């Protein structure tokens, strides 16, 4: 996507579709600020969309089909012309974009790690109860601590943090707490060696209509190359695995100083008894992501593991 010239949109208004949660609004406002900084005189309006994931807050995400439940209606607002752009948490996106839409930008990524609120991992008592809505998190924690018990967790960040009074700990994305100024609630940030993050966790994605050079070019002005390389590698991994947040898998990619990308991937059984890890490095982010999935599925027996999960 060729970046637009700043003068092309001076005085114009771009409509950004977003969910209405405090975190989603923060994300949309952040992208709005970046766009205004990149294009002096640009005006931005937010279009609030309620998704199926928002309406069914009492149902586990994987029971609703997993990845995509928080983005479908937001993307449709762009497709139908109700909005010009959409801002998503990149981790909520399916591995393939809907026909007619492009991912025009990935702004600077926040910390991709997961965080425990309420108690550190080592301090959790035997048989402690942990709240999480993620099978990825549950599987990895169960592998580390088979004694732990788990309950489901849904809702916005405030709702999730309120559950700390009922359980020993909750697990949330560290980036979400940072963005909402809630870092003081963190008991422990979990390293990727302990818990591999969800694909694209901590990253934002700006989506526009395919072929809309004017809007897509403006969005490209806020794209960060290192974030794009990492997210593209992780999404390629997810596409090759063929799963989303309904299955226990994760990946984290890191661009190197030489321009290559190192990708680490994880695939687990639902009960956490088996956790497989593999890594790959290459100059082509997508190829590196696919290679990690191949290692997990073929070399380490993950294909059979997935059949058992599904």
PDB file of C-alpha atoms in Angstrom:
ATOM      1  CA  UNK A   1       0.000   0.000   0.000  1.00  0.00           C
ATOM      2  CA  UNK A   2       1.584   3.263  -1.099  1.00  0.00           C
ATOM      3  CA  UNK A   3       1.487   5.832   1.729  1.00  0.00           C
ATOM      4  CA  UNK A   4      -0.705   8.843   1.019  1.00  0.00           C
ATOM      5  CA  UNK A   5       0.722  12.306   0.822  1.00  0.00           C
ATOM      6  CA  UNK A   6      -0.172  14.299   3.916  1.00  0.00           C
ATOM      7  CA  UNK A   7      -1.990  16.918   1.884  1.00  0.00           C
ATOM      8  CA  UNK A   8      -4.290  14.349   0.264  1.00  0.00           C
ATOM      9  CA  UNK A   9      -6.396  14.028   3.424  1.00  0.00           C
ATOM     10  CA  UNK A  10      -5.928  17.416   5.094  1.00  0.00           C
ATOM     11  CA  UNK A  11      -9.398  18.579   6.153  1.00  0.00           C
ATOM     12  CA  UNK A  12     -10.952  15.155   5.451  1.00  0.00           C
ATOM     13  CA  UNK A  13     -12.739  12.966   8.006  1.00  0.00           C
ATOM     14  CA  UNK A  14     -11.961   9.292   8.469  1.00  0.00           C
ATOM     15  CA  UNK A  15     -14.490   7.105  10.270  1.00  0.00           C
ATOM     16  CA  UNK A  16     -12.957   4.355  12.419  1.00  0.00           C
ATOM     17  CA  UNK A  17     -15.029   1.331  13.437  1.00  0.00           C
ATOM     18  CA  UNK A  18     -14.313  -0.087  16.879  1.00  0.00           C
ATOM     19  CA  UNK A  19     -15.873  -2.017  19.710  1.00  0.00           C
ATOM     20  CA  UNK A  20     -17.113   0.055  22.617  1.00  0.00           C
ATOM     21  CA  UNK A  21     -15.172  -1.436  25.543  1.00  0.00           C
ATOM     22  CA  UNK A  22     -12.766   0.875  27.388  1.00  0.00           C
ATOM     23  CA  UNK A  23      -9.787  -1.031  25.989  1.00  0.00           C
ATOM     24  CA  UNK A  24     -11.101  -1.020  22.410  1.00  0.00           C
ATOM     25  CA  UNK A  25     -11.803   2.711  22.644  1.00  0.00           C
ATOM     26  CA  UNK A  26      -8.273   3.309  23.939  1.00  0.00           C
ATOM     27  CA  UNK A  27      -6.916   1.387  20.961  1.00  0.00           C
ATOM     28  CA  UNK A  28      -9.028   3.314  18.465  1.00  0.00           C
ATOM     29  CA  UNK A  29      -8.104   6.643  20.049  1.00  0.00           C
ATOM     30  CA  UNK A  30      -4.429   5.684  19.905  1.00  0.00           C
ATOM     31  CA  UNK A  31      -4.642   5.010  16.180  1.00  0.00           C
ATOM     32  CA  UNK A  32      -6.643   8.224  15.741  1.00  0.00           C
ATOM     33  CA  UNK A  33      -3.844  10.185  17.409  1.00  0.00           C
ATOM     34  CA  UNK A  34      -1.215   8.523  15.217  1.00  0.00           C
ATOM     35  CA  UNK A  35      -3.211   9.334  12.083  1.00  0.00           C
ATOM     36  CA  UNK A  36      -3.721  12.964  13.101  1.00  0.00           C
ATOM     37  CA  UNK A  37      -0.014  13.300  13.803  1.00  0.00           C
ATOM     38  CA  UNK A  38       0.824  11.801  10.416  1.00  0.00           C
ATOM     39  CA  UNK A  39      -1.724  13.860   8.479  1.00  0.00           C
ATOM     40  CA  UNK A  40      -2.084  17.440   9.808  1.00  0.00           C
ATOM     41  CA  UNK A  41      -5.642  18.689   9.469  1.00  0.00           C
ATOM     42  CA  UNK A  42      -7.168  15.214   9.381  1.00  0.00           C
ATOM     43  CA  UNK A  43     -10.354  14.686  11.409  1.00  0.00           C
ATOM     44  CA  UNK A  44     -11.309  11.289  12.845  1.00  0.00           C
ATOM     45  CA  UNK A  45     -14.660   9.981  14.072  1.00  0.00           C
ATOM     46  CA  UNK A  46     -15.298   6.724  15.932  1.00  0.00           C
ATOM     47  CA  UNK A  47     -18.086   4.360  14.872  1.00  0.00           C
ATOM     48  CA  UNK A  48     -19.016   2.106  17.793  1.00  0.00           C
ATOM     49  CA  UNK A  49     -19.984  -1.462  16.880  1.00  0.00           C
ATOM     50  CA  UNK A  50     -21.389  -4.178  19.151  1.00  0.00           C
ATOM     51  CA  UNK A  51     -20.053  -7.636  18.261  1.00  0.00           C
ATOM     52  CA  UNK A  52     -21.403 -11.114  18.889  1.00  0.00           C
ATOM     53  CA  UNK A  53     -18.602 -11.588  21.413  1.00  0.00           C
ATOM     54  CA  UNK A  54     -19.860  -8.545  23.320  1.00  0.00           C
ATOM     55  CA  UNK A  55     -23.481  -9.670  23.266  1.00  0.00           C
ATOM     56  CA  UNK A  56     -22.703 -13.185  24.562  1.00  0.00           C
ATOM     57  CA  UNK A  57     -20.376 -12.282  27.400  1.00  0.00           C
ATOM     58  CA  UNK A  58     -21.417 -15.342  29.426  1.00  0.00           C
ATOM     59  CA  UNK A  59     -20.290 -17.878  26.800  1.00  0.00           C
ATOM     60  CA  UNK A  60     -16.648 -19.052  26.540  1.00  0.00           C
ATOM     61  CA  UNK A  61     -15.006 -17.725  23.378  1.00  0.00           C
ATOM     62  CA  UNK A  62     -14.118 -21.160  22.035  1.00  0.00           C
ATOM     63  CA  UNK A  63     -17.776 -22.237  22.271  1.00  0.00           C
ATOM     64  CA  UNK A  64     -18.708 -19.380  19.905  1.00  0.00           C
ATOM     65  CA  UNK A  65     -16.177 -20.448  17.298  1.00  0.00           C
ATOM     66  CA  UNK A  66     -13.055 -18.841  18.721  1.00  0.00           C
ATOM     67  CA  UNK A  67     -11.105 -16.297  16.705  1.00  0.00           C
ATOM     68  CA  UNK A  68     -13.239 -13.672  14.969  1.00  0.00           C
ATOM     69  CA  UNK A  69     -16.094 -13.232  17.438  1.00  0.00           C
ATOM     70  CA  UNK A  70     -14.862  -9.746  18.354  1.00  0.00           C
ATOM     71  CA  UNK A  71     -14.089  -8.525  14.830  1.00  0.00           C
ATOM     72  CA  UNK A  72     -16.669  -9.742  12.304  1.00  0.00           C
ATOM     73  CA  UNK A  73     -19.219  -6.961  12.780  1.00  0.00           C
ATOM     74  CA  UNK A  74     -16.480  -4.317  13.076  1.00  0.00           C
ATOM     75  CA  UNK A  75     -15.022  -5.448   9.755  1.00  0.00           C
ATOM     76  CA  UNK A  76     -18.472  -5.480   8.176  1.00  0.00           C
ATOM     77  CA  UNK A  77     -18.852  -1.778   9.032  1.00  0.00           C
ATOM     78  CA  UNK A  78     -15.884  -1.112   6.745  1.00  0.00           C
ATOM     79  CA  UNK A  79     -17.121  -3.434   3.996  1.00  0.00           C
ATOM     80  CA  UNK A  80     -20.546  -1.771   3.932  1.00  0.00           C
ATOM     81  CA  UNK A  81     -19.128   1.757   3.963  1.00  0.00           C
ATOM     82  CA  UNK A  82     -20.376   2.664   7.438  1.00  0.00           C
ATOM     83  CA  UNK A  83     -16.723   3.249   8.349  1.00  0.00           C
ATOM     84  CA  UNK A  84     -13.516   3.856   6.403  1.00  0.00           C
ATOM     85  CA  UNK A  85     -11.173   1.979   8.730  1.00  0.00           C
ATOM     86  CA  UNK A  86     -11.392  -0.522  11.560  1.00  0.00           C
ATOM     87  CA  UNK A  87      -9.068  -0.876  14.524  1.00  0.00           C
ATOM     88  CA  UNK A  88      -8.747  -4.345  16.024  1.00  0.00           C
ATOM     89  CA  UNK A  89      -6.692  -6.055  18.670  1.00  0.00           C
ATOM     90  CA  UNK A  90      -4.627  -8.084  16.194  1.00  0.00           C
ATOM     91  CA  UNK A  91      -4.918 -11.187  18.390  1.00  0.00           C
ATOM     92  CA  UNK A  92      -8.677 -11.244  17.744  1.00  0.00           C
ATOM     93  CA  UNK A  93      -8.291 -11.495  13.959  1.00  0.00           C
ATOM     94  CA  UNK A  94      -8.770 -14.737  12.001  1.00  0.00           C
ATOM     95  CA  UNK A  95      -5.637 -15.874  10.191  1.00  0.00           C
ATOM     96  CA  UNK A  96      -7.079 -14.813   6.816  1.00  0.00           C
ATOM     97  CA  UNK A  97      -8.675 -11.420   6.136  1.00  0.00           C
ATOM     98  CA  UNK A  98     -12.231 -11.395   4.746  1.00  0.00           C
ATOM     99  CA  UNK A  99     -12.534 -10.880   0.989  1.00  0.00           C
ATOM    100  CA  UNK A 100     -12.502  -7.179   0.174  1.00  0.00           C
ATOM    101  CA  UNK A 101     -10.476  -6.094   3.216  1.00  0.00           C
ATOM    102  CA  UNK A 102      -6.758  -5.485   3.758  1.00  0.00           C
ATOM    103  CA  UNK A 103      -4.669  -5.070   6.888  1.00  0.00           C
ATOM    104  CA  UNK A 104      -3.128  -1.711   6.053  1.00  0.00           C
ATOM    105  CA  UNK A 105      -1.087  -1.077   9.202  1.00  0.00           C
ATOM    106  CA  UNK A 106       0.289  -2.574  12.389  1.00  0.00           C
ATOM    107  CA  UNK A 107       1.372   0.300  14.675  1.00  0.00           C
ATOM    108  CA  UNK A 108       4.006  -0.125  17.363  1.00  0.00           C
ATOM    109  CA  UNK A 109       3.369  -3.253  19.434  1.00  0.00           C
ATOM    110  CA  UNK A 110       2.947  -3.216  23.204  1.00  0.00           C
ATOM    111  CA  UNK A 111       4.389  -5.883  25.502  1.00  0.00           C
ATOM    112  CA  UNK A 112       3.027  -9.230  24.219  1.00  0.00           C
ATOM    113  CA  UNK A 113       3.351 -11.154  27.488  1.00  0.00           C
ATOM    114  CA  UNK A 114       0.636 -12.452  29.812  1.00  0.00           C
ATOM    115  CA  UNK A 115       0.282 -11.303  33.430  1.00  0.00           C
ATOM    116  CA  UNK A 116      -1.006 -12.790  36.661  1.00  0.00           C
ATOM    117  CA  UNK A 117      -3.146 -10.606  38.894  1.00  0.00           C
ATOM    118  CA  UNK A 118      -3.727 -11.567  42.511  1.00  0.00           C
ATOM    119  CA  UNK A 119      -0.727 -13.828  43.105  1.00  0.00           C
ATOM    120  CA  UNK A 120       2.558 -14.892  41.538  1.00  0.00           C
ATOM    121  CA  UNK A 121       2.859 -18.344  40.023  1.00  0.00           C
ATOM    122  CA  UNK A 122       5.269 -19.647  42.656  1.00  0.00           C
ATOM    123  CA  UNK A 123       3.167 -18.268  45.501  1.00  0.00           C
ATOM    124  CA  UNK A 124      -0.084 -19.886  44.372  1.00  0.00           C
ATOM    125  CA  UNK A 125      -1.045 -22.460  47.031  1.00  0.00           C
ATOM    126  CA  UNK A 126      -1.550 -26.115  46.157  1.00  0.00           C
ATOM    127  CA  UNK A 127      -4.908 -26.541  44.424  1.00  0.00           C
ATOM    128  CA  UNK A 128      -5.260 -22.806  43.811  1.00  0.00           C
ATOM    129  CA  UNK A 129      -8.049 -21.592  41.526  1.00  0.00           C
ATOM    130  CA  UNK A 130      -7.052 -19.509  38.488  1.00  0.00           C
ATOM    131  CA  UNK A 131      -9.544 -17.677  36.276  1.00  0.00           C
ATOM    132  CA  UNK A 132      -8.847 -17.528  32.548  1.00  0.00           C
ATOM    133  CA  UNK A 133     -10.946 -17.574  29.402  1.00  0.00           C
ATOM    134  CA  UNK A 134      -8.089 -18.936  27.304  1.00  0.00           C
ATOM    135  CA  UNK A 135      -7.409 -22.616  26.639  1.00  0.00           C
ATOM    136  CA  UNK A 136      -3.852 -21.585  25.680  1.00  0.00           C
ATOM    137  CA  UNK A 137      -3.210 -20.088  29.096  1.00  0.00           C
ATOM    138  CA  UNK A 138      -4.959 -22.908  30.915  1.00  0.00           C
ATOM    139  CA  UNK A 139      -2.956 -25.629  29.146  1.00  0.00           C
ATOM    140  CA  UNK A 140       0.411 -24.005  29.802  1.00  0.00           C
ATOM    141  CA  UNK A 141      -0.359 -23.292  33.457  1.00  0.00           C
ATOM    142  CA  UNK A 142      -1.657 -26.830  33.959  1.00  0.00           C
ATOM    143  CA  UNK A 143       1.568 -28.182  32.475  1.00  0.00           C
ATOM    144  CA  UNK A 144       3.631 -26.134  34.926  1.00  0.00           C
ATOM    145  CA  UNK A 145       1.303 -26.693  37.882  1.00  0.00           C
ATOM    146  CA  UNK A 146      -0.883 -29.813  37.499  1.00  0.00           C
ATOM    147  CA  UNK A 147      -2.392 -29.097  40.911  1.00  0.00           C
ATOM    148  CA  UNK A 148      -4.134 -25.913  39.767  1.00  0.00           C
ATOM    149  CA  UNK A 149      -7.878 -25.680  39.142  1.00  0.00           C
ATOM    150  CA  UNK A 150      -9.492 -23.326  36.647  1.00  0.00           C
ATOM    151  CA  UNK A 151     -12.692 -21.350  36.121  1.00  0.00           C
ATOM    152  CA  UNK A 152     -13.823 -19.461  33.032  1.00  0.00           C
ATOM    153  CA  UNK A 153     -13.223 -15.727  32.656  1.00  0.00           C
ATOM    154  CA  UNK A 154     -14.994 -13.314  30.287  1.00  0.00           C
ATOM    155  CA  UNK A 155     -15.863  -9.628  30.130  1.00  0.00           C
ATOM    156  CA  UNK A 156     -13.937  -6.366  29.957  1.00  0.00           C
ATOM    157  CA  UNK A 157     -10.768  -5.777  31.937  1.00  0.00           C
ATOM    158  CA  UNK A 158     -12.581  -4.263  34.927  1.00  0.00           C
ATOM    159  CA  UNK A 159     -14.884  -7.287  35.116  1.00  0.00           C
ATOM    160  CA  UNK A 160     -11.937  -9.666  34.915  1.00  0.00           C
ATOM    161  CA  UNK A 161      -9.971  -7.892  37.603  1.00  0.00           C
ATOM    162  CA  UNK A 162     -13.009  -7.940  39.894  1.00  0.00           C
ATOM    163  CA  UNK A 163     -12.838 -11.747  39.876  1.00  0.00           C
ATOM    164  CA  UNK A 164      -9.623 -11.602  41.929  1.00  0.00           C
ATOM    165  CA  UNK A 165     -11.775 -11.424  45.052  1.00  0.00           C
ATOM    166  CA  UNK A 166     -13.286 -14.825  44.186  1.00  0.00           C
ATOM    167  CA  UNK A 167     -10.212 -16.766  43.009  1.00  0.00           C
ATOM    168  CA  UNK A 168      -6.503 -16.941  43.750  1.00  0.00           C
ATOM    169  CA  UNK A 169      -5.397 -15.299  40.491  1.00  0.00           C
ATOM    170  CA  UNK A 170      -6.597 -14.205  37.068  1.00  0.00           C
ATOM    171  CA  UNK A 171      -4.591 -14.140  33.836  1.00  0.00           C
ATOM    172  CA  UNK A 172      -4.850 -11.217  31.419  1.00  0.00           C
ATOM    173  CA  UNK A 173      -2.774  -9.673  28.644  1.00  0.00           C
ATOM    174  CA  UNK A 174      -0.159  -7.372  30.139  1.00  0.00           C
ATOM    175  CA  UNK A 175      -0.649  -4.899  27.267  1.00  0.00           C
ATOM    176  CA  UNK A 176      -4.275  -4.393  28.274  1.00  0.00           C
ATOM    177  CA  UNK A 177      -3.281  -3.422  31.810  1.00  0.00           C
ATOM    178  CA  UNK A 178      -0.575  -1.091  30.511  1.00  0.00           C
ATOM    179  CA  UNK A 179      -2.946   0.663  28.138  1.00  0.00           C
ATOM    180  CA  UNK A 180      -5.526   1.247  30.848  1.00  0.00           C
ATOM    181  CA  UNK A 181      -2.983   2.392  33.438  1.00  0.00           C
ATOM    182  CA  UNK A 182      -3.469  -0.675  35.629  1.00  0.00           C
ATOM    183  CA  UNK A 183       0.111  -1.960  35.840  1.00  0.00           C
ATOM    184  CA  UNK A 184      -0.057  -1.685  39.634  1.00  0.00           C
ATOM    185  CA  UNK A 185      -2.480  -4.620  39.672  1.00  0.00           C
ATOM    186  CA  UNK A 186       0.124  -6.998  38.231  1.00  0.00           C
ATOM    187  CA  UNK A 187       1.537  -9.655  40.547  1.00  0.00           C
ATOM    188  CA  UNK A 188       3.799 -11.198  37.891  1.00  0.00           C
ATOM    189  CA  UNK A 189       4.491 -10.761  34.197  1.00  0.00           C
ATOM    190  CA  UNK A 190       5.016 -14.220  32.716  1.00  0.00           C
ATOM    191  CA  UNK A 191       8.023 -14.609  30.439  1.00  0.00           C
ATOM    192  CA  UNK A 192       7.518 -16.300  27.047  1.00  0.00           C
ATOM    193  CA  UNK A 193       9.662 -19.151  28.364  1.00  0.00           C
ATOM    194  CA  UNK A 194       6.910 -19.781  30.920  1.00  0.00           C
ATOM    195  CA  UNK A 195       3.890 -18.916  28.757  1.00  0.00           C
ATOM    196  CA  UNK A 196       3.975 -18.432  24.992  1.00  0.00           C
ATOM    197  CA  UNK A 197       1.633 -15.530  24.143  1.00  0.00           C
ATOM    198  CA  UNK A 198      -1.356 -15.619  21.841  1.00  0.00           C
ATOM    199  CA  UNK A 199      -0.603 -14.863  18.205  1.00  0.00           C
ATOM    200  CA  UNK A 200      -0.290 -11.069  17.700  1.00  0.00           C
ATOM    201  CA  UNK A 201      -0.970 -10.313  21.372  1.00  0.00           C
ATOM    202  CA  UNK A 202      -0.171  -6.682  22.179  1.00  0.00           C
ATOM    203  CA  UNK A 203      -0.430  -5.568  18.541  1.00  0.00           C
ATOM    204  CA  UNK A 204      -3.082  -3.410  16.877  1.00  0.00           C
ATOM    205  CA  UNK A 205      -4.316  -3.880  13.318  1.00  0.00           C
ATOM    206  CA  UNK A 206      -5.771  -1.193  11.054  1.00  0.00           C
ATOM    207  CA  UNK A 207      -8.107  -2.589   8.400  1.00  0.00           C
ATOM    208  CA  UNK A 208      -9.451  -0.914   5.255  1.00  0.00           C
ATOM    209  CA  UNK A 209     -11.253  -1.805   2.024  1.00  0.00           C
ATOM    210  CA  UNK A 210      -9.119  -3.436  -0.634  1.00  0.00           C
ATOM    211  CA  UNK A 211      -8.255  -1.012  -3.406  1.00  0.00           C
ATOM    212  CA  UNK A 212      -8.971   2.105  -1.327  1.00  0.00           C
ATOM    213  CA  UNK A 213      -5.580   3.689  -1.977  1.00  0.00           C
ATOM    214  CA  UNK A 214      -6.472   6.999  -0.345  1.00  0.00           C
ATOM    215  CA  UNK A 215      -7.509   5.541   3.018  1.00  0.00           C
ATOM    216  CA  UNK A 216      -5.090   2.624   2.912  1.00  0.00           C
ATOM    217  CA  UNK A 217      -2.241   4.964   2.074  1.00  0.00           C
ATOM    218  CA  UNK A 218      -3.059   7.113   5.086  1.00  0.00           C
ATOM    219  CA  UNK A 219      -3.163   4.048   7.326  1.00  0.00           C
ATOM    220  CA  UNK A 220       0.224   2.934   5.974  1.00  0.00           C
ATOM    221  CA  UNK A 221       1.727   6.080   7.482  1.00  0.00           C
ATOM    222  CA  UNK A 222       1.281   4.584  10.985  1.00  0.00           C
ATOM    223  CA  UNK A 223       2.623   1.130  10.088  1.00  0.00           C
ATOM    224  CA  UNK A 224       5.730  -0.070  11.956  1.00  0.00           C
ATOM    225  CA  UNK A 225       7.868  -2.484   9.948  1.00  0.00           C
ATOM    226  CA  UNK A 226       9.174  -4.525  12.891  1.00  0.00           C
ATOM    227  CA  UNK A 227       5.653  -5.056  14.234  1.00  0.00           C
ATOM    228  CA  UNK A 228       4.349  -6.030  10.806  1.00  0.00           C
ATOM    229  CA  UNK A 229       7.132  -8.584  10.316  1.00  0.00           C
ATOM    230  CA  UNK A 230       6.449 -10.178  13.713  1.00  0.00           C
ATOM    231  CA  UNK A 231       2.674 -10.252  13.308  1.00  0.00           C
ATOM    232  CA  UNK A 232       2.873 -11.625   9.771  1.00  0.00           C
ATOM    233  CA  UNK A 233       5.100 -14.452  10.995  1.00  0.00           C
ATOM    234  CA  UNK A 234       2.780 -15.292  13.891  1.00  0.00           C
ATOM    235  CA  UNK A 235      -0.349 -15.143  11.728  1.00  0.00           C
ATOM    236  CA  UNK A 236       1.273 -17.423   9.147  1.00  0.00           C
ATOM    237  CA  UNK A 237       1.937 -19.880  11.967  1.00  0.00           C
ATOM    238  CA  UNK A 238      -1.708 -19.692  13.047  1.00  0.00           C
ATOM    239  CA  UNK A 239      -2.968 -20.189   9.508  1.00  0.00           C
ATOM    240  CA  UNK A 240      -0.772 -23.257   9.026  1.00  0.00           C
ATOM    241  CA  UNK A 241      -1.858 -24.750  12.361  1.00  0.00           C
ATOM    242  CA  UNK A 242      -5.443 -24.111  11.336  1.00  0.00           C
ATOM    243  CA  UNK A 243      -6.700 -22.894  14.688  1.00  0.00           C
ATOM    244  CA  UNK A 244      -7.449 -19.874  16.789  1.00  0.00           C
ATOM    245  CA  UNK A 245      -8.229 -19.196  20.423  1.00  0.00           C
ATOM    246  CA  UNK A 246     -10.437 -22.311  20.552  1.00  0.00           C
ATOM    247  CA  UNK A 247      -7.266 -24.448  20.491  1.00  0.00           C
ATOM    248  CA  UNK A 248      -4.237 -24.249  22.808  1.00  0.00           C
ATOM    249  CA  UNK A 249      -1.531 -22.774  20.583  1.00  0.00           C
ATOM    250  CA  UNK A 250       0.554 -19.607  20.614  1.00  0.00           C
ATOM    251  CA  UNK A 251       3.515 -17.944  18.946  1.00  0.00           C
ATOM    252  CA  UNK A 252       5.922 -15.077  19.407  1.00  0.00           C
ATOM    253  CA  UNK A 253       8.141 -13.649  16.669  1.00  0.00           C
ATOM    254  CA  UNK A 254      11.083 -11.313  17.122  1.00  0.00           C
ATOM    255  CA  UNK A 255      12.796  -9.470  14.260  1.00  0.00           C
ATOM    256  CA  UNK A 256      16.608  -9.643  14.474  1.00  0.00           C
ATOM    257  CA  UNK A 257      19.170  -6.934  13.740  1.00  0.00           C
ATOM    258  CA  UNK A 258      20.028  -8.728  10.477  1.00  0.00           C
ATOM    259  CA  UNK A 259      16.462  -8.397   9.177  1.00  0.00           C
ATOM    260  CA  UNK A 260      15.472 -12.005   9.834  1.00  0.00           C
ATOM    261  CA  UNK A 261      12.645 -13.135  12.118  1.00  0.00           C
ATOM    262  CA  UNK A 262      12.871 -15.717  14.906  1.00  0.00           C
ATOM    263  CA  UNK A 263       9.546 -17.448  15.571  1.00  0.00           C
ATOM    264  CA  UNK A 264       8.747 -19.567  18.614  1.00  0.00           C
ATOM    265  CA  UNK A 265       5.555 -21.614  18.557  1.00  0.00           C
ATOM    266  CA  UNK A 266       3.622 -23.756  21.026  1.00  0.00           C
ATOM    267  CA  UNK A 267       0.921 -26.387  20.678  1.00  0.00           C
ATOM    268  CA  UNK A 268      -0.604 -28.227  23.647  1.00  0.00           C
ATOM    269  CA  UNK A 269      -3.236 -30.705  24.689  1.00  0.00           C
ATOM    270  CA  UNK A 270      -6.272 -29.189  26.385  1.00  0.00           C
ATOM    271  CA  UNK A 271      -5.328 -30.691  29.747  1.00  0.00           C
ATOM    272  CA  UNK A 272      -1.749 -29.422  29.496  1.00  0.00           C
ATOM    273  CA  UNK A 273      -0.187 -32.847  29.871  1.00  0.00           C
ATOM    274  CA  UNK A 274       1.553 -32.350  26.530  1.00  0.00           C
ATOM    275  CA  UNK A 275       3.123 -29.021  25.528  1.00  0.00           C
ATOM    276  CA  UNK A 276       5.148 -28.945  22.315  1.00  0.00           C
ATOM    277  CA  UNK A 277       7.492 -26.108  21.380  1.00  0.00           C
ATOM    278  CA  UNK A 278       9.487 -25.377  18.230  1.00  0.00           C
ATOM    279  CA  UNK A 279      11.287 -22.426  16.677  1.00  0.00           C
ATOM    280  CA  UNK A 280      12.547 -21.308  13.278  1.00  0.00           C
ATOM    281  CA  UNK A 281      14.418 -18.346  11.822  1.00  0.00           C
ATOM    282  CA  UNK A 282      14.332 -16.874   8.330  1.00  0.00           C
ATOM    283  CA  UNK A 283      14.265 -13.789   6.184  1.00  0.00           C
ATOM    284  CA  UNK A 284      10.684 -14.475   5.071  1.00  0.00           C
ATOM    285  CA  UNK A 285       8.384 -13.997   8.091  1.00  0.00           C
ATOM    286  CA  UNK A 286       5.522 -16.064   6.705  1.00  0.00           C
ATOM    287  CA  UNK A 287       7.831 -18.920   5.714  1.00  0.00           C
ATOM    288  CA  UNK A 288       9.387 -18.947   9.189  1.00  0.00           C
ATOM    289  CA  UNK A 289       5.950 -19.100  10.798  1.00  0.00           C
ATOM    290  CA  UNK A 290       4.875 -21.947   8.548  1.00  0.00           C
ATOM    291  CA  UNK A 291       8.112 -23.821   9.288  1.00  0.00           C
ATOM    292  CA  UNK A 292       7.410 -23.670  13.031  1.00  0.00           C
ATOM    293  CA  UNK A 293       3.958 -25.123  12.465  1.00  0.00           C
ATOM    294  CA  UNK A 294       5.470 -27.885  10.303  1.00  0.00           C
ATOM    295  CA  UNK A 295       7.918 -28.806  13.044  1.00  0.00           C
ATOM    296  CA  UNK A 296       5.143 -28.962  15.620  1.00  0.00           C
ATOM    297  CA  UNK A 297       2.693 -30.897  13.460  1.00  0.00           C
ATOM    298  CA  UNK A 298       5.059 -33.264  11.643  1.00  0.00           C
ATOM    299  CA  UNK A 299       8.326 -33.558  13.549  1.00  0.00           C
ATOM    300  CA  UNK A 300       6.897 -33.462  17.083  1.00  0.00           C
ATOM    301  CA  UNK A 301       3.590 -35.270  16.531  1.00  0.00           C
ATOM    302  CA  UNK A 302       1.339 -32.253  16.892  1.00  0.00           C
ATOM    303  CA  UNK A 303      -0.990 -33.355  14.085  1.00  0.00           C
ATOM    304  CA  UNK A 304      -2.090 -36.337  16.162  1.00  0.00           C
ATOM    305  CA  UNK A 305      -2.362 -34.106  19.204  1.00  0.00           C
ATOM    306  CA  UNK A 306      -4.646 -31.715  17.315  1.00  0.00           C
ATOM    307  CA  UNK A 307      -6.909 -34.543  16.256  1.00  0.00           C
ATOM    308  CA  UNK A 308      -7.346 -35.442  19.909  1.00  0.00           C
ATOM    309  CA  UNK A 309      -8.108 -31.823  20.828  1.00  0.00           C
ATOM    310  CA  UNK A 310     -10.642 -31.378  18.030  1.00  0.00           C
TER     311      UNK A 310
END
